[in-house]
PDB file of C-alpha atoms in Angstrom:
ATOM      1  CA  MET A   1      -4.393  15.424  92.094  1.00 85.00           C
ATOM      2  CA  ASP A   2      -3.018  16.431  95.494  1.00 93.00           C
ATOM      3  CA  VAL A   3      -1.673  19.949  95.992  1.00 95.00           C
ATOM      4  CA  SER A   4       1.583  20.315  97.939  1.00 96.00           C
ATOM      5  CA  GLU A   5       4.745  22.439  98.172  1.00 97.00           C
ATOM      6  CA  GLU A   6       7.547  19.920  97.700  1.00 96.00           C
ATOM      7  CA  LYS A   7       9.599  21.465  94.917  1.00 97.00           C
ATOM      8  CA  ILE A   8      10.551  24.488  92.863  1.00 98.00           C
ATOM      9  CA  VAL A   9       9.329  24.203  89.288  1.00 98.00           C
ATOM     10  CA  LEU A  10      10.845  25.939  86.278  1.00 98.00           C
ATOM     11  CA  LEU A  11       8.631  26.117  83.198  1.00 97.00           C
ATOM     12  CA  ASP A  12      11.508  26.559  80.774  1.00 94.00           C
ATOM     13  CA  ALA A  13      11.288  28.432  77.489  1.00 87.00           C
ATOM     14  CA  ASP A  14      12.485  27.151  74.144  1.00 83.00           C
ATOM     15  CA  LEU A  15      14.495  30.168  72.992  1.00 76.00           C
ATOM     16  CA  ASN A  16      14.489  28.871  69.428  1.00 64.00           C
ATOM     17  CA  HIS A  17      10.859  27.749  69.318  1.00 63.00           C
ATOM     18  CA  PRO A  18       9.728  27.798  65.662  1.00 60.00           C
ATOM     19  CA  GLU A  19       7.163  30.558  66.263  1.00 67.00           C
ATOM     20  CA  LEU A  20       9.779  32.778  67.926  1.00 62.00           C
ATOM     21  CA  VAL A  21      12.313  32.063  65.193  1.00 57.00           C
ATOM     22  CA  ALA A  22       9.753  33.090  62.560  1.00 64.00           C
ATOM     23  CA  ILE A  23       9.312  36.441  64.317  1.00 66.00           C
ATOM     24  CA  SER A  24      12.755  37.195  65.764  1.00 69.00           C
ATOM     25  CA  GLY A  25      15.201  34.815  64.113  1.00 67.00           C
ATOM     26  CA  ASN A  26      17.428  32.260  65.830  1.00 72.00           C
ATOM     27  CA  VAL A  27      19.093  33.060  69.137  1.00 71.00           C
ATOM     28  CA  ASP A  28      22.809  32.478  68.675  1.00 82.00           C
ATOM     29  CA  LYS A  29      24.627  29.802  70.640  1.00 87.00           C
ATOM     30  CA  LYS A  30      26.663  32.239  72.778  1.00 92.00           C
ATOM     31  CA  LYS A  31      23.496  33.992  73.975  1.00 88.00           C
ATOM     32  CA  ILE A  32      21.898  30.640  74.751  1.00 89.00           C
ATOM     33  CA  GLU A  33      24.942  29.558  76.770  1.00 93.00           C
ATOM     34  CA  LYS A  34      24.956  32.846  78.739  1.00 92.00           C
ATOM     35  CA  HIS A  35      21.209  32.523  79.302  1.00 91.00           C
ATOM     36  CA  TYR A  36      21.535  29.038  80.792  1.00 93.00           C
ATOM     37  CA  TYR A  37      24.617  29.981  82.823  1.00 95.00           C
ATOM     38  CA  HIS A  38      22.693  32.786  84.562  1.00 94.00           C
ATOM     39  CA  LEU A  39      19.481  30.765  84.822  1.00 95.00           C
ATOM     40  CA  ASN A  40      21.270  27.846  86.493  1.00 95.00           C
ATOM     41  CA  LYS A  41      22.960  30.231  88.908  1.00 93.00           C
ATOM     42  CA  LEU A  42      19.596  31.762  89.872  1.00 93.00           C
ATOM     43  CA  ILE A  43      17.758  28.489  90.371  1.00 93.00           C
ATOM     44  CA  ASN A  44      20.706  26.975  92.266  1.00 93.00           C
ATOM     45  CA  ASN A  45      20.603  29.935  94.666  1.00 92.00           C
ATOM     46  CA  LEU A  46      16.864  29.651  95.207  1.00 93.00           C
ATOM     47  CA  SER A  47      17.034  25.882  95.604  1.00 95.00           C
ATOM     48  CA  ALA A  48      19.664  26.327  98.323  1.00 94.00           C
ATOM     49  CA  MET A  49      17.778  29.229  99.915  1.00 94.00           C
ATOM     50  CA  TYR A  50      14.522  27.284 100.293  1.00 96.00           C
ATOM     51  CA  LYS A  51      16.038  23.784 100.468  1.00 96.00           C
ATOM     52  CA  LYS A  52      13.767  22.523  97.699  1.00 97.00           C
ATOM     53  CA  GLU A  53      14.388  20.235  94.726  1.00 97.00           C
ATOM     54  CA  ILE A  54      14.282  21.881  91.284  1.00 97.00           C
ATOM     55  CA  VAL A  55      12.287  20.282  88.469  1.00 98.00           C
ATOM     56  CA  VAL A  56      12.591  21.747  84.977  1.00 98.00           C
ATOM     57  CA  CYS A  57       9.474  21.264  82.845  1.00 97.00           C
ATOM     58  CA  LEU A  58       9.759  21.547  79.075  1.00 96.00           C
ATOM     59  CA  HIS A  59       7.357  22.462  76.304  1.00 91.00           C
ATOM     60  CA  PRO A  60       6.178  19.357  74.431  1.00 91.00           C
ATOM     61  CA  LYS A  61       8.083  20.406  71.300  1.00 88.00           C
ATOM     62  CA  ASP A  62      11.340  21.178  73.133  1.00 91.00           C
ATOM     63  CA  ASN A  63      14.438  18.980  72.898  1.00 92.00           C
ATOM     64  CA  LEU A  64      14.615  16.923  76.113  1.00 95.00           C
ATOM     65  CA  GLU A  65      18.141  15.570  75.606  1.00 96.00           C
ATOM     66  CA  GLN A  66      19.551  19.006  74.798  1.00 94.00           C
ATOM     67  CA  LYS A  67      17.876  20.569  77.841  1.00 95.00           C
ATOM     68  CA  LYS A  68      19.286  17.872  80.117  1.00 97.00           C
ATOM     69  CA  LYS A  69      22.719  19.140  79.058  1.00 96.00           C
ATOM     70  CA  TYR A  70      21.744  22.723  79.927  1.00 96.00           C
ATOM     71  CA  PHE A  71      20.480  21.620  83.355  1.00 97.00           C
ATOM     72  CA  PRO A  72      22.947  18.890  84.414  1.00 95.00           C
ATOM     73  CA  ASN A  73      22.172  19.251  88.131  1.00 94.00           C
ATOM     74  CA  PHE A  74      18.390  19.128  87.913  1.00 97.00           C
ATOM     75  CA  LYS A  75      15.610  16.775  86.967  1.00 97.00           C
ATOM     76  CA  VAL A  76      14.337  17.710  83.486  1.00 98.00           C
ATOM     77  CA  VAL A  77      10.932  16.396  82.388  1.00 98.00           C
ATOM     78  CA  GLN A  78       8.530  16.718  79.508  1.00 97.00           C
ATOM     79  CA  TYR A  79       4.737  16.290  79.478  1.00 97.00           C
ATOM     80  CA  GLU A  80       4.640  16.653  83.290  1.00 97.00           C
ATOM     81  CA  SER A  81       4.108  20.394  83.818  1.00 97.00           C
ATOM     82  CA  ARG A  82       0.666  20.167  85.405  1.00 97.00           C
ATOM     83  CA  GLU A  83       1.673  17.407  87.847  1.00 97.00           C
ATOM     84  CA  ASN A  84       4.730  19.372  88.943  1.00 98.00           C
ATOM     85  CA  ILE A  85       2.853  22.658  89.287  1.00 98.00           C
ATOM     86  CA  TYR A  86       0.472  20.916  91.709  1.00 98.00           C
ATOM     87  CA  LYS A  87       3.513  20.008  93.852  1.00 98.00           C
ATOM     88  CA  ALA A  88       5.253  23.389  93.558  1.00 98.00           C
ATOM     89  CA  PHE A  89       6.388  25.594  96.382  1.00 98.00           C
ATOM     90  CA  LEU A  90       7.417  28.140  93.742  1.00 98.00           C
ATOM     91  CA  VAL A  91       6.918  28.269  89.965  1.00 98.00           C
ATOM     92  CA  PHE A  92       9.319  30.118  87.632  1.00 93.00           C
ATOM     93  CA  PHE A  93       8.329  30.872  84.071  1.00 95.00           C
ATOM     94  CA  PHE A  94       9.220  33.011  81.064  1.00 90.00           C
ATOM     95  CA  ASP A  95       6.094  32.965  78.894  1.00 85.00           C
ATOM     96  CA  THR A  96       3.777  29.974  78.845  1.00 86.00           C
ATOM     97  CA  SER A  97       0.071  29.324  79.097  1.00 87.00           C
ATOM     98  CA  ALA A  98       0.915  26.550  81.582  1.00 92.00           C
ATOM     99  CA  ILE A  99       1.253  29.290  84.198  1.00 94.00           C
ATOM    100  CA  VAL A 100      -2.567  29.449  84.323  1.00 94.00           C
ATOM    101  CA  ASP A 101      -2.557  26.264  86.440  1.00 95.00           C
ATOM    102  CA  ALA A 102      -0.247  27.944  88.958  1.00 96.00           C
ATOM    103  CA  LEU A 103      -2.488  31.014  89.062  1.00 95.00           C
ATOM    104  CA  LEU A 104      -5.613  28.917  89.631  1.00 93.00           C
ATOM    105  CA  LEU A 105      -3.842  26.985  92.413  1.00 96.00           C
ATOM    106  CA  LYS A 106      -2.590  30.280  93.907  1.00 96.00           C
ATOM    107  CA  LYS A 107       1.036  29.128  93.843  1.00 98.00           C
ATOM    108  CA  ARG A 108       3.974  31.461  94.391  1.00 98.00           C
ATOM    109  CA  ILE A 109       5.021  32.593  90.915  1.00 97.00           C
ATOM    110  CA  LEU A 110       8.119  34.389  89.695  1.00 96.00           C
ATOM    111  CA  CYS A 111       8.415  35.646  86.115  1.00 95.00           C
ATOM    112  CA  ILE A 112      11.932  35.332  84.753  1.00 93.00           C
ATOM    113  CA  ILE A 113      13.382  38.002  82.508  1.00 92.00           C
ATOM    114  CA  SER A 114      16.416  37.224  80.359  1.00 90.00           C
ATOM    115  CA  ASN A 115      18.293  39.744  78.248  1.00 87.00           C
ATOM    116  CA  PHE A 116      19.396  36.805  76.095  1.00 82.00           C
ATOM    117  CA  ALA A 117      15.860  35.675  75.181  1.00 78.00           C
ATOM    118  CA  PRO A 118      13.838  37.003  72.237  1.00 68.00           C
ATOM    119  CA  SER A 119      11.818  40.103  73.105  1.00 70.00           C
ATOM    120  CA  ASN A 120       8.548  38.209  72.485  1.00 69.00           C
ATOM    121  CA  THR A 121       9.428  35.844  75.340  1.00 71.00           C
ATOM    122  CA  THR A 122       9.887  38.782  77.685  1.00 78.00           C
ATOM    123  CA  SER A 123       6.755  40.608  76.553  1.00 78.00           C
ATOM    124  CA  GLY A 124       4.629  37.483  77.015  1.00 80.00           C
ATOM    125  CA  GLY A 125       5.814  37.089  80.593  1.00 86.00           C
ATOM    126  CA  MET A 126       5.363  40.792  81.264  1.00 91.00           C
ATOM    127  CA  HIS A 127       1.657  40.457  80.455  1.00 90.00           C
ATOM    128  CA  PHE A 128       1.322  38.322  83.592  1.00 92.00           C
ATOM    129  CA  VAL A 129       3.503  40.692  85.621  1.00 94.00           C
ATOM    130  CA  ASN A 130       1.407  43.713  84.609  1.00 93.00           C
ATOM    131  CA  GLU A 131      -2.046  42.132  84.657  1.00 93.00           C
ATOM    132  CA  ALA A 132      -1.744  39.542  87.451  1.00 94.00           C
ATOM    133  CA  GLY A 133       0.719  41.447  89.628  1.00 95.00           C
ATOM    134  CA  LEU A 134       3.382  38.734  89.526  1.00 96.00           C
ATOM    135  CA  LEU A 135       6.907  39.427  90.663  1.00 94.00           C
ATOM    136  CA  LYS A 136       9.713  39.366  88.129  1.00 94.00           C
ATOM    137  CA  ILE A 137      13.427  38.823  88.340  1.00 93.00           C
ATOM    138  CA  ASN A 138      16.164  39.252  85.768  1.00 93.00           C
ATOM    139  CA  ILE A 139      18.403  36.177  85.676  1.00 91.00           C
ATOM    140  CA  GLU A 140      21.498  38.380  85.562  1.00 88.00           C
ATOM    141  CA  GLU A 141      20.708  40.153  88.815  1.00 84.00           C
ATOM    142  CA  GLU A 142      21.717  38.951  92.239  1.00 77.00           C
ATOM    143  CA  ILE A 143      18.885  38.201  94.636  1.00 75.00           C
ATOM    144  CA  ASN A 144      18.828  41.167  97.001  1.00 77.00           C
ATOM    145  CA  LEU A 145      15.999  39.849  99.127  1.00 76.00           C
ATOM    146  CA  THR A 146      16.289  37.587 102.121  1.00 87.00           C
ATOM    147  CA  LYS A 147      14.575  34.231 102.163  1.00 91.00           C
ATOM    148  CA  ASP A 148      11.670  35.516 104.268  1.00 94.00           C
ATOM    149  CA  ASN A 149      11.375  38.858 102.459  1.00 93.00           C
ATOM    150  CA  LEU A 150      11.117  37.205  99.028  1.00 93.00           C
ATOM    151  CA  LEU A 151       8.615  34.692 100.384  1.00 95.00           C
ATOM    152  CA  SER A 152       6.529  37.524 101.836  1.00 95.00           C
ATOM    153  CA  LYS A 153       6.525  39.406  98.513  1.00 95.00           C
ATOM    154  CA  LEU A 154       5.565  36.252  96.609  1.00 96.00           C
ATOM    155  CA  ASP A 155       2.731  35.554  99.048  1.00 97.00           C
ATOM    156  CA  ASP A 156       1.516  39.178  98.854  1.00 96.00           C
ATOM    157  CA  ALA A 157       1.400  38.933  95.045  1.00 96.00           C
ATOM    158  CA  LYS A 158      -1.159  36.119  95.372  1.00 96.00           C
ATOM    159  CA  ASN A 159      -3.700  38.756  96.428  1.00 94.00           C
ATOM    160  CA  ASN A 160      -3.817  39.896  92.784  1.00 93.00           C
ATOM    161  CA  TYR A 161      -4.580  36.458  91.344  1.00 94.00           C
ATOM    162  CA  THR A 162      -8.329  36.516  91.976  1.00 92.00           C
ATOM    163  CA  ASN A 163      -8.839  39.671  89.939  1.00 91.00           C
ATOM    164  CA  TYR A 164      -6.764  38.226  87.074  1.00 90.00           C
ATOM    165  CA  ILE A 165      -8.644  34.919  87.198  1.00 90.00           C
ATOM    166  CA  ASN A 166     -12.000  36.703  87.176  1.00 87.00           C
ATOM    167  CA  SER A 167     -10.955  39.032  84.350  1.00 87.00           C
ATOM    168  CA  TYR A 168      -9.040  36.694  82.046  1.00 84.00           C
ATOM    169  CA  ILE A 169      -9.452  33.029  82.966  1.00 84.00           C
ATOM    170  CA  ALA A 170     -13.008  32.705  84.262  1.00 80.00           C
ATOM    171  CA  PRO A 171     -14.832  35.936  83.380  1.00 73.00           C
ATOM    172  CA  ASP A 172     -18.185  34.139  83.655  1.00 77.00           C
ATOM    173  CA  GLY A 173     -17.467  32.723  87.081  1.00 76.00           C
ATOM    174  CA  ASN A 174     -18.129  28.999  87.340  1.00 75.00           C
ATOM    175  CA  ASN A 175     -19.813  28.794  83.936  1.00 75.00           C
ATOM    176  CA  LEU A 176     -17.781  26.509  81.713  1.00 72.00           C
ATOM    177  CA  GLY A 177     -16.596  27.937  78.410  1.00 74.00           C
ATOM    178  CA  TYR A 178     -17.832  25.079  76.263  1.00 79.00           C
ATOM    179  CA  GLU A 179     -21.311  25.379  77.833  1.00 82.00           C
ATOM    180  CA  LYS A 180     -21.366  29.102  77.045  1.00 81.00           C
ATOM    181  CA  ILE A 181     -20.399  28.430  73.424  1.00 84.00           C
ATOM    182  CA  ILE A 182     -23.182  25.859  73.048  1.00 88.00           C
ATOM    183  CA  ARG A 183     -25.722  28.206  74.678  1.00 87.00           C
ATOM    184  CA  ILE A 184     -24.776  31.138  72.423  1.00 88.00           C
ATOM    185  CA  LEU A 185     -24.823  28.975  69.291  1.00 91.00           C
ATOM    186  CA  LYS A 186     -28.299  27.698  70.206  1.00 92.00           C
ATOM    187  CA  GLU A 187     -29.544  31.230  70.956  1.00 91.00           C
ATOM    188  CA  ARG A 188     -28.236  32.708  67.705  1.00 93.00           C
ATOM    189  CA  PHE A 189     -28.667  29.912  65.207  1.00 91.00           C
ATOM    190  CA  PHE A 190     -31.353  27.494  66.385  1.00 85.00           C
TER     191      PHE A 190
END
């Protein structure tokens, strides 16, 4: 797969994902509407600032037709996160393991914070902010940085990726996880 910087990719969160609902309960409709109002405003501003197309990528269990209504001005896709991350100039996310691809590709990454989302969504994203040194932005705040200043901060944050990758994603370097499992099983049991 070719790596490029054609678009801005949003890895959207399902605010009422069954696991979140089991922990925090349903997010009410008014909060969801406010969340998407502010989120659309933010991504519209960044799309205009960098003159890049926005692609919204959904979780496989999310509701594609409903999300198309929340993002009427953008392309909304499902089952295409990896392909779009490879083509990303910038990747936004709340809390998703799909962000690992962006880290490995050393893409510009911005963690989105929403006061309307369940606290578990925020805490999951904050793990990456704290451990990988990613930048974060609250969707309710105005962007106070210039185009070049934000780009510089996003590029500087990439310097932290290697340590995160080595600590959390590939702690054994180039040794593949499944090979390590087989080796340990053979050592201990055979």
